[in-house]
mmCIF file of C-alpha atoms in Angstrom:
data_model
loop_
_atom_site.group_PDB
_atom_site.id
_atom_site.type_symbol
_atom_site.label_atom_id
_atom_site.label_comp_id
_atom_site.label_asym_id
_atom_site.label_seq_id
_atom_site.Cartn_x
_atom_site.Cartn_y
_atom_site.Cartn_z
ATOM 1 C CA LYS A 295 -39.095 39.184 19.433
ATOM 2 C CA ALA A 296 -35.883 37.463 18.391
ATOM 3 C CA GLY A 297 -33.780 39.214 15.779
ATOM 4 C CA VAL A 298 -32.093 37.850 12.702
ATOM 5 C CA THR A 299 -29.772 34.973 13.565
ATOM 6 C CA GLN A 300 -26.799 34.065 11.437
ATOM 7 C CA THR A 301 -24.581 31.054 11.936
ATOM 8 C CA PRO A 302 -21.729 30.534 12.185
ATOM 9 C CA ARG A 303 -20.290 33.894 13.271
ATOM 10 C CA TYR A 304 -16.795 33.147 12.023
ATOM 11 C CA LEU A 305 -15.377 30.789 9.419
ATOM 12 C CA ILE A 306 -11.941 30.117 8.044
ATOM 13 C CA LYS A 307 -11.744 28.176 4.796
ATOM 14 C CA THR A 308 -9.048 27.435 2.251
ATOM 15 C CA ARG A 309 -9.151 28.339 -1.419
ATOM 16 C CA GLY A 310 -11.148 25.921 -3.509
ATOM 17 C CA GLN A 311 -13.387 24.781 -0.681
ATOM 18 C CA GLN A 312 -17.068 25.516 -0.454
ATOM 19 C CA VAL A 313 -19.024 27.022 2.409
ATOM 20 C CA THR A 314 -22.642 27.226 3.544
ATOM 21 C CA LEU A 315 -23.960 30.048 5.701
ATOM 22 C CA SER A 316 -27.289 30.056 7.485
ATOM 23 C CA CYS A 317 -29.801 32.771 8.325
ATOM 24 C CA SER A 318 -32.971 32.621 10.402
ATOM 25 C CA PRO A 319 -35.121 35.725 9.814
ATOM 26 C CA ILE A 320 -37.342 37.499 12.287
ATOM 27 C CA SER A 321 -40.442 35.470 13.001
ATOM 28 C CA GLY A 322 -43.142 36.301 10.465
ATOM 29 C CA HIS A 323 -40.762 37.788 7.920
ATOM 30 C CA ARG A 324 -40.823 36.079 4.567
ATOM 31 C CA SER A 325 -38.174 38.053 2.720
ATOM 32 C CA VAL A 326 -34.491 37.285 3.231
ATOM 33 C CA SER A 327 -31.689 39.110 1.486
ATOM 34 C CA TRP A 328 -27.973 38.473 1.509
ATOM 35 C CA TYR A 329 -25.234 41.085 1.266
ATOM 36 C CA GLN A 330 -21.465 40.969 1.084
ATOM 37 C CA GLN A 331 -19.548 43.657 2.953
ATOM 38 C CA THR A 332 -15.895 44.410 2.247
ATOM 39 C CA PRO A 333 -13.794 47.470 3.109
ATOM 40 C CA GLY A 334 -13.238 48.269 -0.541
ATOM 41 C CA GLN A 335 -16.716 47.726 -1.987
ATOM 42 C CA GLY A 336 -18.946 48.314 1.007
ATOM 43 C CA LEU A 337 -22.257 46.469 1.185
ATOM 44 C CA GLN A 338 -23.215 44.737 -2.033
ATOM 45 C CA PHE A 339 -26.468 42.936 -2.704
ATOM 46 C CA LEU A 340 -26.185 39.227 -3.465
ATOM 47 C CA PHE A 341 -29.751 37.958 -3.752
ATOM 48 C CA GLU A 342 -33.176 38.023 -2.169
ATOM 49 C CA TYR A 343 -35.635 35.250 -1.467
ATOM 50 C CA PHE A 344 -39.320 35.531 -0.785
ATOM 51 C CA SER A 345 -41.515 32.520 -0.058
ATOM 52 C CA GLU A 346 -38.791 30.107 -1.221
ATOM 53 C CA THR A 347 -38.340 31.890 -4.584
ATOM 54 C CA GLN A 348 -35.359 33.965 -5.629
ATOM 55 C CA ARG A 349 -36.857 37.329 -6.440
ATOM 56 C CA ASN A 350 -33.772 39.469 -7.078
ATOM 57 C CA LYS A 351 -30.154 38.783 -7.826
ATOM 58 C CA GLY A 352 -27.087 41.005 -7.708
ATOM 59 C CA ASN A 353 -24.010 40.964 -9.916
ATOM 60 C CA PHE A 354 -22.108 38.064 -8.427
ATOM 61 C CA PRO A 355 -20.761 34.972 -10.191
ATOM 62 C CA GLY A 356 -22.665 31.725 -10.208
ATOM 63 C CA ARG A 357 -20.406 30.370 -7.439
ATOM 64 C CA PHE A 358 -22.706 32.271 -5.102
ATOM 65 C CA SER A 359 -26.060 30.619 -4.636
ATOM 66 C CA GLY A 360 -28.794 30.452 -2.084
ATOM 67 C CA ARG A 361 -32.082 28.940 -1.132
ATOM 68 C CA GLN A 362 -34.944 29.492 1.230
ATOM 69 C CA PHE A 363 -36.907 26.896 3.104
ATOM 70 C CA SER A 364 -40.618 26.779 3.877
ATOM 71 C CA ASN A 365 -39.977 28.169 7.370
ATOM 72 C CA SER A 366 -38.257 31.202 5.743
ATOM 73 C CA ARG A 367 -34.804 30.175 6.928
ATOM 74 C CA SER A 368 -32.234 30.736 4.245
ATOM 75 C CA GLU A 369 -28.823 29.410 3.336
ATOM 76 C CA MET A 370 -26.229 30.764 0.989
ATOM 77 C CA ASN A 371 -23.484 28.702 -0.540
ATOM 78 C CA VAL A 372 -20.190 29.754 -2.056
ATOM 79 C CA SER A 373 -18.328 27.147 -4.068
ATOM 80 C CA THR A 374 -14.697 27.118 -5.164
ATOM 81 C CA LEU A 375 -13.728 29.800 -2.691
ATOM 82 C CA GLU A 376 -11.314 32.528 -3.736
ATOM 83 C CA LEU A 377 -9.237 34.825 -1.541
ATOM 84 C CA GLY A 378 -11.431 37.723 -2.652
ATOM 85 C CA ASP A 379 -14.472 36.075 -1.107
ATOM 86 C CA SER A 380 -13.176 37.003 2.334
ATOM 87 C CA ALA A 381 -15.844 39.331 3.698
ATOM 88 C CA LEU A 382 -18.603 39.849 6.194
ATOM 89 C CA TYR A 383 -21.748 38.193 4.863
ATOM 90 C CA LEU A 384 -24.912 39.787 6.141
ATOM 91 C CA CYS A 385 -28.449 38.530 6.056
ATOM 92 C CA ALA A 386 -31.415 40.880 6.263
ATOM 93 C CA SER A 387 -35.056 40.030 6.772
ATOM 94 C CA GLY A 388 -38.058 42.126 5.913
ATOM 95 C CA GLY A 389 -41.787 41.998 6.297
ATOM 96 C CA GLN A 390 -44.321 42.125 3.493
ATOM 97 C CA ALA A 391 -44.876 45.864 3.684
ATOM 98 C CA GLY A 392 -42.203 48.510 3.578
ATOM 99 C CA THR A 393 -38.561 48.189 2.903
ATOM 100 C CA GLU A 394 -37.168 48.198 6.407
ATOM 101 C CA ALA A 395 -34.476 45.588 6.414
ATOM 102 C CA PHE A 396 -33.228 44.204 9.711
ATOM 103 C CA PHE A 397 -29.767 42.742 9.656
ATOM 104 C CA GLY A 398 -28.153 39.913 11.530
ATOM 105 C CA GLN A 399 -24.687 40.091 13.076
ATOM 106 C CA GLY A 400 -23.121 38.585 10.009
ATOM 107 C CA THR A 401 -20.763 35.719 9.287
ATOM 108 C CA ARG A 402 -17.151 36.722 8.875
ATOM 109 C CA LEU A 403 -15.585 34.464 6.268
ATOM 110 C CA THR A 404 -11.831 34.345 5.849
ATOM 111 C CA VAL A 405 -10.408 32.468 2.891
ATOM 112 C CA VAL A 406 -6.732 31.509 3.192
ATOM 113 C CA GLN B 86 -20.743 57.578 -11.362
ATOM 114 C CA LYS B 87 -21.743 55.347 -8.474
ATOM 115 C CA GLU B 88 -25.445 55.116 -7.693
ATOM 116 C CA VAL B 89 -24.888 56.290 -4.109
ATOM 117 C CA GLU B 90 -22.005 58.458 -2.942
ATOM 118 C CA GLN B 91 -21.116 58.916 0.709
ATOM 119 C CA ASP B 92 -18.067 60.636 2.159
ATOM 120 C CA PRO B 93 -16.179 57.937 4.078
ATOM 121 C CA GLY B 94 -14.710 60.395 6.566
ATOM 122 C CA PRO B 95 -13.438 59.703 9.113
ATOM 123 C CA LEU B 96 -15.351 62.364 11.006
ATOM 124 C CA SER B 97 -14.268 63.274 14.528
ATOM 125 C CA VAL B 98 -16.342 65.616 16.732
ATOM 126 C CA PRO B 99 -16.457 66.574 20.413
ATOM 127 C CA GLU B 100 -19.245 65.296 22.618
ATOM 128 C CA GLY B 101 -22.349 67.475 22.340
ATOM 129 C CA ALA B 102 -21.674 68.576 18.772
ATOM 130 C CA ILE B 103 -24.248 68.454 15.988
ATOM 131 C CA VAL B 104 -23.228 65.928 13.374
ATOM 132 C CA SER B 105 -24.280 66.118 9.737
ATOM 133 C CA LEU B 106 -23.938 63.060 7.504
ATOM 134 C CA ASN B 107 -24.844 63.129 3.836
ATOM 135 C CA CYS B 108 -25.353 61.005 0.755
ATOM 136 C CA THR B 109 -26.000 61.875 -2.844
ATOM 137 C CA TYR B 110 -27.503 59.557 -5.413
ATOM 138 C CA SER B 111 -28.036 59.404 -9.140
ATOM 139 C CA ASN B 112 -31.053 57.115 -9.576
ATOM 140 C CA SER B 113 -34.223 59.199 -9.612
ATOM 141 C CA ALA B 114 -36.293 56.030 -9.077
ATOM 142 C CA PHE B 115 -35.193 55.784 -5.451
ATOM 143 C CA GLN B 116 -38.127 56.468 -3.154
ATOM 144 C CA TYR B 117 -37.217 54.785 0.122
ATOM 145 C CA PHE B 118 -34.302 56.080 2.146
ATOM 146 C CA MET B 119 -32.692 54.595 5.213
ATOM 147 C CA TRP B 120 -29.878 55.270 7.614
ATOM 148 C CA TYR B 121 -28.113 52.439 9.383
ATOM 149 C CA ARG B 122 -25.601 52.521 12.207
ATOM 150 C CA GLN B 123 -22.951 49.832 12.323
ATOM 151 C CA TYR B 124 -20.718 49.261 15.307
ATOM 152 C CA SER B 125 -17.444 47.449 14.815
ATOM 153 C CA ARG B 126 -17.925 43.720 14.232
ATOM 154 C CA LYS B 127 -21.720 44.048 14.293
ATOM 155 C CA GLY B 128 -24.448 44.031 11.676
ATOM 156 C CA PRO B 129 -26.060 47.305 10.539
ATOM 157 C CA GLU B 130 -28.858 48.574 12.779
ATOM 158 C CA LEU B 131 -31.741 50.496 11.215
ATOM 159 C CA LEU B 132 -31.909 54.053 12.560
ATOM 160 C CA MET B 133 -34.260 55.950 10.283
ATOM 161 C CA TYR B 134 -36.563 55.109 7.390
ATOM 162 C CA THR B 135 -38.221 57.734 5.212
ATOM 163 C CA TYR B 136 -40.327 57.669 2.107
ATOM 164 C CA SER B 137 -39.955 60.305 -0.616
ATOM 165 C CA SER B 138 -38.974 63.867 0.313
ATOM 166 C CA GLY B 139 -39.273 65.524 3.692
ATOM 167 C CA ASN B 140 -38.012 65.355 7.242
ATOM 168 C CA LYS B 141 -38.347 62.750 9.938
ATOM 169 C CA GLU B 142 -37.298 63.161 13.539
ATOM 170 C CA ASP B 143 -36.654 60.494 16.158
ATOM 171 C CA GLY B 144 -35.123 61.682 19.381
ATOM 172 C CA ARG B 145 -31.705 63.145 18.668
ATOM 173 C CA PHE B 146 -31.804 61.981 15.047
ATOM 174 C CA THR B 147 -33.314 63.834 12.091
ATOM 175 C CA ALA B 148 -33.373 62.490 8.554
ATOM 176 C CA GLN B 149 -33.906 64.771 5.585
ATOM 177 C CA VAL B 150 -34.588 63.820 1.983
ATOM 178 C CA ASP B 151 -34.403 66.260 -0.919
ATOM 179 C CA LYS B 152 -35.370 64.328 -4.007
ATOM 180 C CA SER B 153 -35.042 67.348 -6.292
ATOM 181 C CA SER B 154 -31.353 67.555 -5.388
ATOM 182 C CA LYS B 155 -30.934 63.789 -4.951
ATOM 183 C CA TYR B 156 -29.488 64.440 -1.519
ATOM 184 C CA ILE B 157 -30.197 62.931 1.880
ATOM 185 C CA SER B 158 -28.917 63.882 5.303
ATOM 186 C CA LEU B 159 -28.827 62.565 8.834
ATOM 187 C CA PHE B 160 -28.381 64.995 11.700
ATOM 188 C CA ILE B 161 -27.377 63.884 15.167
ATOM 189 C CA ARG B 162 -27.947 66.435 17.939
ATOM 190 C CA ASP B 163 -26.079 66.408 21.243
ATOM 191 C CA SER B 164 -23.776 63.664 19.979
ATOM 192 C CA GLN B 165 -22.553 61.104 22.505
ATOM 193 C CA PRO B 166 -19.489 58.836 22.573
ATOM 194 C CA SER B 167 -21.924 55.924 22.131
ATOM 195 C CA ASP B 168 -22.783 57.373 18.706
ATOM 196 C CA SER B 169 -19.270 56.465 17.528
ATOM 197 C CA ALA B 170 -19.886 54.043 14.676
ATOM 198 C CA THR B 171 -20.057 53.826 10.908
ATOM 199 C CA TYR B 172 -23.217 55.335 9.419
ATOM 200 C CA LEU B 173 -24.531 53.887 6.195
ATOM 201 C CA CYS B 174 -27.160 55.407 3.961
ATOM 202 C CA ALA B 175 -29.267 53.034 1.890
ATOM 203 C CA MET B 176 -31.997 53.484 -0.638
ATOM 204 C CA SER B 177 -34.404 51.512 -2.727
ATOM 205 C CA ALA B 178 -36.792 52.015 -5.602
ATOM 206 C CA ASP B 179 -39.130 49.197 -4.612
ATOM 207 C CA LYS B 180 -41.367 48.629 -1.669
ATOM 208 C CA GLY B 181 -41.966 45.154 -0.404
ATOM 209 C CA GLY B 182 -39.375 43.636 1.866
ATOM 210 C CA SER B 183 -35.644 43.568 2.161
ATOM 211 C CA GLU B 184 -34.894 43.417 -1.522
ATOM 212 C CA LYS B 185 -32.137 45.220 -3.215
ATOM 213 C CA LEU B 186 -31.000 48.104 -1.097
ATOM 214 C CA VAL B 187 -28.206 50.194 -2.532
ATOM 215 C CA PHE B 188 -25.803 51.347 0.144
ATOM 216 C CA GLY B 189 -23.299 54.123 0.471
ATOM 217 C CA LYS B 190 -19.883 52.993 1.665
ATOM 218 C CA GLY B 191 -20.440 54.494 5.094
ATOM 219 C CA THR B 192 -19.034 57.382 7.117
ATOM 220 C CA LYS B 193 -16.992 56.530 10.186
ATOM 221 C CA LEU B 194 -17.879 58.834 13.073
ATOM 222 C CA THR B 195 -15.971 59.248 16.323
ATOM 223 C CA VAL B 196 -17.457 61.331 19.140
ATOM 224 C CA ASN B 197 -14.777 62.302 21.634
ATOM 225 C CA PRO B 198 -15.675 62.717 25.329
#
């Protein structure tokens, strides 16, 4: 069974630009969550989608948004990038039962 | 007070040692407890998943949850150099998918041959 796939693996953007990251969950999983990981703050929850609906949202500004498609693939978008947005962005997928979350390899975003 | 506290280490042990990793938490609503292992430049990998209080064993790994003390532990027996990684505890109040896990900041472990 294929794992969680995130693309691209690495990105370099300049301040003010916007970026879109993609996540394909494990086949059959309908829940996709996004997390930001930085050395200072650790892993922080961004938002979670289930069956194309945002079900939970963390404490991030509105520049961070996401969506989920009918095939459960998800994208997250960050607009007006700031230097502080440099981080590893992780996507996790989960099944309907239980809270096991399986993570992808992440997208490392560097804002310069 | 942060919801989940985890000593960042670093922790350095000789090969074969027993390793003890711990997290404390403040939210009594947490019922689901997980340990993840994260190698450098990789995503977190789920190691152990437990519900409520008690012990769970999987090979060289044992997870313990003490809800009365709001304290969870991961023990690694006969540690190997391949166990060198950052270990993250995570917990959740809700069952149902991958929604809002609250993570500790991780403990960096090095097992020396």
